Short mmCIF file of C-alpha atoms (C1' of nucleotides) in Angstrom, two decimals:
data_model
loop_
_atom_site.label_atom_id
_atom_site.label_comp_id
_atom_site.label_asym_id
_atom_site.label_seq_id
_atom_site.Cartn_x
_atom_site.Cartn_y
_atom_site.Cartn_z
CA UNK A 1 86.66 78.66 90.93
CA UNK A 2 87.91 77.61 87.53
CA UNK A 3 91.39 77.34 85.51
CA UNK A 4 92.43 80.19 84.34
CA UNK A 5 92.65 80.48 79.96
CA UNK A 6 93.38 84.23 79.42
CA UNK A 7 97.17 84.96 79.36
CA UNK A 8 98.09 86.51 82.45
CA UNK A 9 99.45 90.03 81.90
CA UNK A 10 102.89 90.65 82.63
CA UNK A 11 101.60 94.15 85.12
CA UNK A 12 99.88 91.25 86.95
CA UNK A 13 102.72 88.46 87.93
CA UNK A 14 104.99 92.40 88.38
CA UNK A 15 102.35 93.00 91.26
CA UNK A 16 102.18 89.60 93.02
CA UNK A 17 105.37 89.61 94.64
CA UNK A 18 103.53 93.14 96.37
CA UNK A 19 100.42 90.64 97.57
CA UNK A 20 102.63 88.52 99.36
CA UNK A 21 104.86 90.36 101.02
CA UNK A 22 101.38 91.83 102.42
CA UNK A 23 99.98 88.91 102.89
CA UNK A 24 103.15 87.64 104.58
CA UNK A 25 102.92 90.67 106.99
CA UNK A 26 98.89 89.82 107.75
CA UNK A 27 100.08 86.21 108.59
CA UNK A 28 102.53 87.66 111.07
CA UNK A 29 100.22 90.28 112.74
CA UNK A 30 97.70 86.88 112.89
CA UNK A 31 94.45 87.74 110.78
CA UNK A 32 93.03 84.70 109.12
CA UNK A 33 90.89 86.67 106.37
CA UNK A 34 90.91 89.93 104.65
CA UNK A 35 88.31 91.31 102.41
CA UNK A 36 89.51 92.44 99.08
CA UNK A 37 87.94 96.07 100.07
CA UNK A 38 90.00 95.88 103.83
CA UNK A 39 93.10 94.94 101.34
CA UNK A 40 92.80 97.56 98.61
CA UNK A 41 92.73 100.45 101.79
CA UNK A 42 96.14 98.61 103.21
CA UNK A 43 97.71 98.76 99.77
CA UNK A 44 95.99 101.36 98.16
CA UNK A 45 94.20 99.79 95.04
CA UNK A 46 91.61 99.36 94.29
CA UNK A 47 89.13 96.14 95.70
CA UNK A 48 88.09 96.05 92.05
CA UNK A 49 92.04 95.32 90.69
CA UNK A 50 92.95 92.72 93.49
CA UNK A 51 89.79 90.34 92.82
CA UNK A 52 90.56 90.92 89.08
CA UNK A 53 94.50 90.10 89.40
CA UNK A 54 93.37 87.21 92.31
CA UNK A 55 90.80 86.09 89.35
CA UNK A 56 93.25 85.38 86.52
CA UNK A 57 94.65 82.06 88.32
CA UNK A 58 91.13 81.22 89.30
CA UNK A 59 88.99 82.40 92.43
CA UNK A 60 90.55 82.21 95.94
CA UNK A 61 88.12 83.89 97.67
CA UNK A 62 84.50 83.16 99.33
CA UNK A 63 81.67 85.75 98.78
CA UNK A 64 80.29 86.71 101.73
CA UNK A 65 83.52 86.34 103.56
CA UNK A 66 86.65 87.18 101.75
CA UNK A 67 90.03 86.13 101.71
CA UNK A 68 91.86 83.08 103.84
CA UNK A 69 95.30 84.90 104.24
CA UNK A 70 97.53 82.09 104.01
CA UNK A 71 95.34 80.42 101.90
CA UNK A 72 96.22 83.15 99.00
CA UNK A 73 99.93 83.23 100.33
CA UNK A 74 100.50 80.31 99.92
CA UNK A 75 98.77 80.04 96.33
CA UNK A 76 100.94 82.99 95.52
CA UNK A 77 103.52 81.32 96.23
CA UNK A 78 102.89 78.57 94.46
CA UNK A 79 102.13 80.44 91.20
CA UNK A 80 105.41 82.67 91.95
CA UNK A 81 107.07 78.86 91.28
CA UNK A 82 108.39 79.70 95.53
CA UNK A 83 108.35 76.15 96.13
CA UNK A 84 110.35 75.12 93.66
CA UNK A 85 113.69 75.13 95.67
CA UNK A 86 115.31 76.89 92.57
CA UNK A 87 118.88 76.48 92.53
CA UNK A 88 121.03 79.58 91.92
CA UNK A 89 124.79 80.89 91.55
CA UNK A 90 126.27 84.53 91.34
CA UNK A 91 128.86 85.12 89.05
CA UNK A 92 130.94 87.93 89.92
CA UNK A 93 131.91 88.00 94.10
CA UNK A 94 132.00 92.22 94.08
CA UNK A 95 130.22 93.70 96.26
CA UNK A 96 127.32 93.37 94.89
CA UNK A 97 127.46 89.73 94.75
CA UNK A 98 129.08 89.81 98.06
CA UNK A 99 125.44 91.53 99.33
CA UNK A 100 123.03 89.16 97.25
CA UNK A 101 125.10 86.34 98.66
CA UNK A 102 124.13 87.46 102.11
CA UNK A 103 121.16 88.89 101.18
CA UNK A 104 118.68 86.39 103.54
CA UNK A 105 115.18 86.82 101.74
CA UNK A 106 116.35 84.81 98.96
CA UNK A 107 116.52 82.25 101.50
CA UNK A 108 113.67 82.44 102.85
CA UNK A 109 111.69 82.86 99.66
CA UNK A 110 112.47 79.05 98.60
CA UNK A 111 115.93 79.83 96.74
CA UNK A 112 119.02 77.93 97.00
CA UNK A 113 122.58 79.63 96.81
CA UNK A 114 124.77 77.29 95.28
CA UNK A 115 127.64 78.65 93.73
CA UNK A 116 129.40 81.64 93.39
CA UNK A 117 131.94 82.65 90.66
CA UNK A 118 134.68 85.26 90.36
CA UNK A 119 137.68 85.36 87.47
CA UNK A 120 139.96 86.99 90.10
CA UNK A 121 142.47 85.07 91.65
CA UNK A 122 142.71 87.01 94.96
CA UNK A 123 138.68 85.95 95.35
CA UNK A 124 139.08 82.64 94.65
CA UNK A 125 138.74 79.78 97.57
CA UNK A 126 137.00 82.82 100.08
CA UNK A 127 134.58 81.74 101.04
CA UNK A 128 130.99 83.42 101.42
CA UNK A 129 128.05 82.14 103.50
CA UNK A 130 128.88 79.23 103.91
CA UNK A 131 129.97 79.31 99.82
CA UNK A 132 133.70 79.12 98.39
CA UNK A 133 134.66 81.07 95.22
CA UNK A 134 135.09 79.24 92.44
CA UNK A 135 136.85 80.05 89.11
CA UNK A 136 134.89 80.99 86.79
CA UNK A 137 137.65 78.64 84.77
CA UNK A 138 135.22 75.78 86.67
CA UNK A 139 131.90 77.05 85.66
CA UNK A 140 130.98 75.13 82.45
CA UNK A 141 131.66 71.83 84.57
CA UNK A 142 130.20 73.31 87.61
CA UNK A 143 126.71 73.89 84.82
CA UNK A 144 126.74 70.77 83.80
CA UNK A 145 127.44 68.87 87.05
CA UNK A 146 125.14 70.70 89.14
CA UNK A 147 122.21 72.70 86.46
CA UNK A 148 121.84 75.59 88.88
CA UNK A 149 118.11 76.75 86.95
CA UNK A 150 119.25 80.47 87.85
CA UNK A 151 122.27 82.59 87.37
CA UNK A 152 122.74 85.65 88.81
CA UNK A 153 125.04 88.24 86.52
CA UNK A 154 127.00 90.53 88.78
CA UNK A 155 129.75 91.23 86.80
CA UNK A 156 130.55 94.55 84.99
CA UNK A 157 128.76 95.26 81.26
CA UNK A 158 132.07 94.05 79.32
CA UNK A 159 131.57 90.61 80.32
CA UNK A 160 127.71 89.98 80.77
CA UNK A 161 127.34 88.86 77.25
CA UNK A 162 129.88 86.23 76.76
CA UNK A 163 128.53 85.05 80.71
CA UNK A 164 125.42 84.69 79.59
CA UNK A 165 125.42 82.48 76.68
CA UNK A 166 127.47 80.31 78.74
CA UNK A 167 124.91 80.33 81.34
CA UNK A 168 122.12 79.69 78.33
CA UNK A 169 124.13 77.29 76.77
CA UNK A 170 124.83 74.93 79.72
CA UNK A 171 120.82 74.79 80.61
CA UNK A 172 119.91 77.70 82.80
CA UNK A 173 116.37 79.13 82.76
CA UNK A 174 116.32 82.18 83.94
CA UNK A 175 118.66 85.35 84.81
CA UNK A 176 118.63 87.78 86.60
CA UNK A 177 121.14 90.76 85.47
CA UNK A 178 122.80 93.18 87.23
CA UNK A 179 124.75 94.54 84.59
CA UNK A 180 123.95 97.31 82.68
CA UNK A 181 123.78 96.02 79.49
CA UNK A 182 120.77 94.14 78.35
CA UNK A 183 121.04 90.63 77.25
CA UNK A 184 120.11 88.49 74.07
CA UNK A 185 118.82 85.03 74.90
CA UNK A 186 117.04 82.50 73.11
CA UNK A 187 113.23 82.37 73.31
CA UNK A 188 113.38 80.07 76.70
CA UNK A 189 116.19 81.81 78.75
CA UNK A 190 114.02 84.35 80.47
CA UNK A 191 115.76 87.66 81.99
CA UNK A 192 115.17 89.85 84.66
CA UNK A 193 117.16 93.32 84.60
CA UNK A 194 118.02 94.94 87.82
CA UNK A 195 119.21 98.25 86.62
CA UNK A 196 120.08 100.25 89.67
CA UNK A 197 120.84 104.10 87.91
CA UNK A 198 118.10 103.61 85.94
CA UNK A 199 116.08 103.18 89.19
CA UNK A 200 117.88 106.48 90.76
CA UNK A 201 117.33 108.55 87.85
CA UNK A 202 113.41 107.26 87.66
CA UNK A 203 114.13 109.22 91.42
CA UNK A 204 116.00 111.85 90.10
CA UNK A 205 113.20 113.08 87.43
CA UNK A 206 110.88 113.06 90.54
CA UNK A 207 112.55 115.18 92.50
CA UNK A 208 112.97 118.06 90.21
CA UNK A 209 109.25 117.08 90.13
CA UNK A 210 108.91 118.17 93.31
CA UNK B 1 108.73 122.18 68.67
CA UNK B 2 106.13 123.51 71.64
CA UNK B 3 106.25 123.21 75.45
CA UNK B 4 104.95 120.37 76.92
CA UNK B 5 101.65 120.62 78.39
CA UNK B 6 100.16 116.99 78.82
CA UNK B 7 100.97 115.41 82.55
CA UNK B 8 103.86 113.20 81.55
CA UNK B 9 102.78 109.37 82.41
CA UNK B 10 105.09 107.12 84.30
CA UNK B 11 105.32 104.55 82.24
CA UNK B 12 106.92 107.50 79.80
CA UNK B 13 109.71 108.16 82.59
CA UNK B 14 110.29 104.80 83.30
CA UNK B 15 111.65 103.90 79.92
CA UNK B 16 114.04 107.49 79.44
CA UNK B 17 116.64 106.06 81.12
CA UNK B 18 116.95 103.12 78.63
CA UNK B 19 116.50 105.69 75.87
CA UNK B 20 119.42 107.12 77.72
CA UNK B 21 120.87 103.86 77.72
CA UNK B 22 121.07 103.25 74.06
CA UNK B 23 121.92 106.40 73.16
CA UNK B 24 125.17 106.46 75.28
CA UNK B 25 125.88 103.75 73.49
CA UNK B 26 125.44 105.59 69.93
CA UNK B 27 127.66 108.07 70.84
CA UNK B 28 130.78 105.76 72.23
CA UNK B 29 130.17 104.49 68.30
CA UNK B 30 130.34 107.65 67.02
CA UNK B 31 126.56 107.90 65.31
CA UNK B 32 125.37 111.15 64.76
CA UNK B 33 121.79 110.62 64.56
CA UNK B 34 119.38 108.37 64.16
CA UNK B 35 116.12 107.56 62.99
CA UNK B 36 112.80 106.41 65.22
CA UNK B 37 112.65 103.48 63.07
CA UNK B 38 115.98 102.83 63.10
CA UNK B 39 116.08 103.12 66.27
CA UNK B 40 112.52 101.50 67.39
CA UNK B 41 114.72 98.07 66.06
CA UNK B 42 117.90 98.30 67.88
CA UNK B 43 115.90 98.84 70.76
CA UNK B 44 112.21 96.93 70.28
CA UNK B 45 109.40 98.84 70.58
CA UNK B 46 108.05 100.58 67.92
CA UNK B 47 108.94 104.20 66.27
CA UNK B 48 105.66 105.18 67.04
CA UNK B 49 106.34 104.65 70.70
CA UNK B 50 109.40 106.36 70.88
CA UNK B 51 108.06 109.36 68.88
CA UNK B 52 105.41 110.08 71.20
CA UNK B 53 107.41 109.08 73.89
CA UNK B 54 109.70 112.25 73.36
CA UNK B 55 107.01 114.62 72.22
CA UNK B 56 105.97 114.40 75.58
CA UNK B 57 109.21 117.00 76.14
CA UNK B 58 109.04 118.68 73.26
CA UNK B 59 110.16 117.72 69.50
CA UNK B 60 114.06 116.63 69.67
CA UNK B 61 113.89 115.52 65.84
CA UNK B 62 113.68 117.03 62.57
CA UNK B 63 111.97 116.05 59.79
CA UNK B 64 113.60 114.08 57.17
CA UNK B 65 116.70 113.86 59.39
CA UNK B 66 115.90 112.31 62.43
CA UNK B 67 117.18 113.14 66.38
CA UNK B 68 120.74 114.08 66.80
CA UNK B 69 122.36 111.23 69.15
CA UNK B 70 123.95 113.86 71.16
CA UNK B 71 121.76 116.52 71.06
CA UNK B 72 118.86 113.87 72.70
CA UNK B 73 121.28 112.49 74.58
CA UNK B 74 121.54 115.63 76.61
CA UNK B 75 117.91 116.66 76.29
CA UNK B 76 117.29 113.52 78.21
CA UNK B 77 119.67 113.89 81.22
CA UNK B 78 118.16 117.00 81.42
CA UNK B 79 114.92 115.86 81.42
CA UNK B 80 115.89 113.18 84.61
CA UNK B 81 117.81 116.23 86.28
CA UNK B 82 120.98 114.10 86.00
CA UNK B 83 122.90 117.65 85.10
CA UNK B 84 121.61 118.58 88.73
CA UNK B 85 124.38 117.22 90.62
CA UNK B 86 122.50 115.62 93.14
CA UNK B 87 124.31 114.69 96.56
CA UNK B 88 123.31 111.62 98.23
CA UNK B 89 123.77 109.71 101.60
CA UNK B 90 123.39 105.72 101.82
CA UNK B 91 122.29 104.51 105.24
CA UNK B 92 123.37 101.09 106.22
CA UNK B 93 127.33 100.41 105.43
CA UNK B 94 126.67 96.77 105.29
CA UNK B 95 126.77 94.49 101.89
CA UNK B 96 124.47 96.49 99.98
CA UNK B 97 125.64 99.87 100.93
CA UNK B 98 129.48 98.77 99.96
CA UNK B 99 128.05 97.77 96.84
CA UNK B 100 126.17 101.09 95.85
CA UNK B 101 129.09 103.63 97.63
CA UNK B 102 131.45 101.58 94.62
CA UNK B 103 129.10 101.92 92.32
CA UNK B 104 130.81 103.45 89.66
CA UNK B 105 127.59 104.46 87.39
CA UNK B 106 125.61 106.59 90.14
CA UNK B 107 128.57 109.22 90.28
CA UNK B 108 129.14 108.91 86.04
CA UNK B 109 125.34 110.06 86.42
CA UNK B 110 125.95 113.17 87.41
CA UNK B 111 125.22 112.25 91.49
CA UNK B 112 127.85 113.08 94.58
CA UNK B 113 128.05 110.70 97.46
CA UNK B 114 129.04 113.09 100.26
CA UNK B 115 127.79 110.89 103.45
CA UNK B 116 127.74 107.15 105.12
CA UNK B 117 126.16 106.21 107.63
CA UNK B 118 126.22 102.46 110.01
CA UNK B 119 125.05 102.26 113.42
CA UNK B 120 127.44 99.50 113.90
CA UNK B 121 130.43 100.75 116.16
CA UNK B 122 132.88 98.24 114.33
CA UNK B 123 132.20 100.02 110.92
CA UNK B 124 132.23 103.53 112.01
CA UNK B 125 135.21 104.83 110.72
CA UNK B 126 135.93 103.07 108.33
CA UNK B 127 136.10 104.82 104.87
CA UNK B 128 134.49 103.70 101.69
CA UNK B 129 135.32 104.86 98.26
CA UNK B 130 137.20 108.03 100.30
CA UNK B 131 134.14 108.71 102.73
CA UNK B 132 134.25 107.71 106.76
CA UNK B 133 131.24 106.05 107.61
CA UNK B 134 129.86 107.89 110.64
CA UNK B 135 127.36 106.92 113.43
CA UNK B 136 123.64 107.21 112.75
CA UNK B 137 123.74 109.57 115.85
CA UNK B 138 125.51 111.97 113.23
CA UNK B 139 122.74 111.90 110.87
CA UNK B 140 120.56 114.29 111.87
CA UNK B 141 123.50 117.23 112.20
CA UNK B 142 125.11 115.85 108.98
CA UNK B 143 121.14 116.22 107.50
CA UNK B 144 120.92 119.70 108.76
CA UNK B 145 124.26 120.94 107.33
CA UNK B 146 124.76 119.21 104.60
CA UNK B 147 121.51 118.89 103.21
CA UNK B 148 121.91 116.28 100.68
CA UNK B 149 119.18 115.79 98.57
CA UNK B 150 118.79 112.01 98.38
CA UNK B 151 118.86 109.31 101.01
CA UNK B 152 119.33 105.74 100.08
CA UNK B 153 118.65 103.11 102.77
CA UNK B 154 120.42 99.50 102.25
CA UNK B 155 119.15 99.21 106.26
CA UNK B 156 116.77 96.02 107.88
CA UNK B 157 113.27 96.44 107.46
CA UNK B 158 112.69 97.13 110.95
CA UNK B 159 114.72 100.29 111.11
CA UNK B 160 113.98 101.55 107.60
CA UNK B 161 110.60 103.67 108.29
CA UNK B 162 111.93 104.97 111.42
CA UNK B 163 114.69 106.16 109.79
CA UNK B 164 112.70 107.52 106.18
CA UNK B 165 111.39 109.60 108.87
CA UNK B 166 114.34 111.33 110.34
CA UNK B 167 115.10 112.15 106.71
CA UNK B 168 112.00 113.33 105.71
CA UNK B 169 112.19 115.94 108.74
CA UNK B 170 115.46 117.32 107.67
CA UNK B 171 114.63 117.96 104.14
CA UNK B 172 115.60 115.46 101.59
CA UNK B 173 113.66 115.01 98.61
CA UNK B 174 113.78 111.84 97.40
CA UNK B 175 114.25 107.85 99.01
CA UNK B 176 116.02 105.14 97.43
CA UNK B 177 114.99 102.66 99.34
CA UNK B 178 116.61 99.08 99.55
CA UNK B 179 114.47 97.38 102.41
CA UNK B 180 111.58 95.04 102.28
CA UNK B 181 109.36 97.36 103.36
CA UNK B 182 107.24 100.75 101.99
CA UNK B 183 107.79 104.08 103.57
CA UNK B 184 105.31 105.84 104.07
CA UNK B 185 106.83 109.78 103.50
CA UNK B 186 104.43 112.62 102.61
CA UNK B 187 103.71 113.73 99.06
CA UNK B 188 106.44 116.16 98.61
CA UNK B 189 109.07 113.28 99.50
CA UNK B 190 109.39 110.56 96.96
CA UNK B 191 110.21 107.13 97.01
CA UNK B 192 111.33 104.70 94.77
CA UNK B 193 111.44 101.17 95.36
CA UNK B 194 113.99 98.32 95.00
CA UNK B 195 112.78 95.34 95.89
CA UNK B 196 115.78 92.80 95.07
CA UNK B 197 113.23 89.66 96.00
CA UNK B 198 110.56 90.62 93.96
CA UNK B 199 112.49 90.63 90.85
CA UNK B 200 113.95 87.36 91.73
CA UNK B 201 110.13 86.23 92.29
CA UNK B 202 109.02 87.82 88.92
CA UNK B 203 111.83 85.64 87.47
CA UNK B 204 110.99 82.37 89.33
CA UNK B 205 107.46 82.69 88.09
CA UNK B 206 108.76 83.77 83.87
CA UNK B 207 110.78 80.06 84.68
CA UNK B 208 108.02 78.17 85.56
CA UNK B 209 105.76 79.35 82.01
CA UNK B 210 109.12 78.10 80.36
"C1'" DT C 1 112.81 119.67 44.68
"C1'" DA C 2 112.18 114.84 45.89
"C1'" DG C 3 112.50 112.04 49.63
"C1'" DA C 4 112.86 110.82 54.11
"C1'" DT C 5 110.94 111.38 58.10
"C1'" DT C 6 108.91 114.02 61.80
"C1'" DG C 7 105.22 115.81 65.08
"C1'" DT C 8 100.74 114.49 65.96
"C1'" DT C 9 95.70 113.16 65.63
"C1'" DA C 10 93.04 109.28 64.95
"C1'" DA C 11 91.84 103.97 65.55
"C1'" DT C 12 93.13 100.10 68.90
"C1'" DC C 13 93.49 97.76 72.30
"C1'" DG C 14 95.08 96.58 76.53
"C1'" DA C 15 94.17 97.88 81.98
"C1'" DT C 16 91.44 99.72 85.28
"C1'" DT C 17 87.11 100.61 87.45
"C1'" DA C 18 82.35 100.08 88.38
"C1'" DA C 19 78.07 97.67 88.32
"C1'" DC C 20 76.00 93.70 90.08
"C1'" DA C 21 73.90 89.05 90.01
"C1'" DA C 22 75.39 85.18 92.27
"C1'" DT C 23 76.47 83.13 96.47
"C1'" DC C 24 78.71 81.90 100.52
"C1'" DT D 1 67.43 84.37 106.34
"C1'" DA D 2 69.75 88.60 105.76
"C1'" DG D 3 74.40 90.97 105.31
"C1'" DA D 4 78.66 90.68 102.78
"C1'" DT D 5 81.55 90.45 99.45
"C1'" DT D 6 83.71 87.47 96.06
"C1'" DG D 7 83.13 86.67 90.73
"C1'" DT D 8 82.50 88.79 86.86
"C1'" DT D 9 80.79 91.11 82.92
"C1'" DA D 10 80.24 96.11 80.95
"C1'" DA D 11 82.02 100.12 80.88
"C1'" DT D 12 86.13 103.87 81.44
"C1'" DC D 13 90.15 105.45 80.83
"C1'" DG D 14 94.66 105.37 79.31
"C1'" DA D 15 98.64 103.50 76.14
"C1'" DT D 16 100.12 101.30 71.83
"C1'" DT D 17 99.74 101.97 67.27
"C1'" DA D 18 98.79 103.47 63.42
"C1'" DA D 19 98.44 106.44 59.40
"C1'" DC D 20 99.51 110.78 57.62
"C1'" DA D 21 100.18 115.52 56.92
"C1'" DA D 22 103.92 118.96 57.05
"C1'" DT D 23 108.34 119.84 56.95
"C1'" DC D 24 113.24 119.94 56.47
#
DNA sequence: TAGATTGTTAATCGATTAACAATC
DNA sequence: TAGATTGTTAATCGATTAACAATC
């Protein structure tokens, strides 16, 4: 058990949510502990990789015993920052924005949706999941007063970059980008892209192979 | 210019849609050709990687000239199987299903949505994007007669695996899975997962770091 | 032709797997 | 204690980058 010194590769971070999911399942099933070997079999990865991954963050296990499932689950949640209650807003109340606003998993993971914005007057004033849609004109004022941490962009490509600029200017820490474009942001602001058509294209390639 | 022999690493496949996107942009801008060096600067990757990636599929470039943008764009589309007009169905006409059904990019990339299914009687019969929602009871008959290539699962976790089994049983080649679970499918059937909460968690981690 | 830029081989870097001593 | 299983080092594998001869 030692504090982490080595930088954690991005590829390891990307695996953490998957571990988190499997550990959540185990808790539901009332499994109190698990060895890297048993988990490796469940998840289809090597036990070695599991132990290496966890040890980037210090030792969570105990020799001869394995890992305490609940402890490990909590620890990974902590590493991912799920207990920080990060607040987020959705910009773009189209189908995708609405799908995300009503997507229960986000709340379950400790994120709080605090605002929804759209520039369509027909949508402004309507309520989704208990939140009233505001006009994008009010965005900057809102950002300054409420200081949400995360902005979710579900707007057309053409609008994405200028909205991202506004988010950045008013102190958002991260952007979840659903628009078919890549955003330019300064070093301090993280972007995570969800390009649905990319996933479909990758699937398309795989189909061809079979 | 030689036919590919080496197996293409998954990591290269995942990059293809991004190349495709950038090349599409260049076409729009009327750029007829580009060197790996110029493209590398645009995309923020090394020129070496670009050339290596393309050469998994045989040489697309010309020494002293670079790459013909349109030719390369078409070639990558071909590799991804975008010209095959793959048919797809969406199962689950909730917010996410509707968002995908109206997601224009899919059609633009050559995929054809041919059916939408839900088990909620209130939704059955309604129309989305010109397609009438059918009851899930009709799914098997539909699969046998229409033989769609791709199934998009936007249903709750509890329903996902059994629906996936049905899709597999009736010959679907690939599944785009939005449910918060991992599907078991036989070797011949590809699955591409879109776990939105995973993306949010990864973003959450990155925010913490900054 | 001379210059530019690819295709491709070789070198480097990083991630995964294997092995095992430490230890619960 | 004996057995099990981690944490961690070392070996392997694969992916990225660099270099350059081939060639348009």
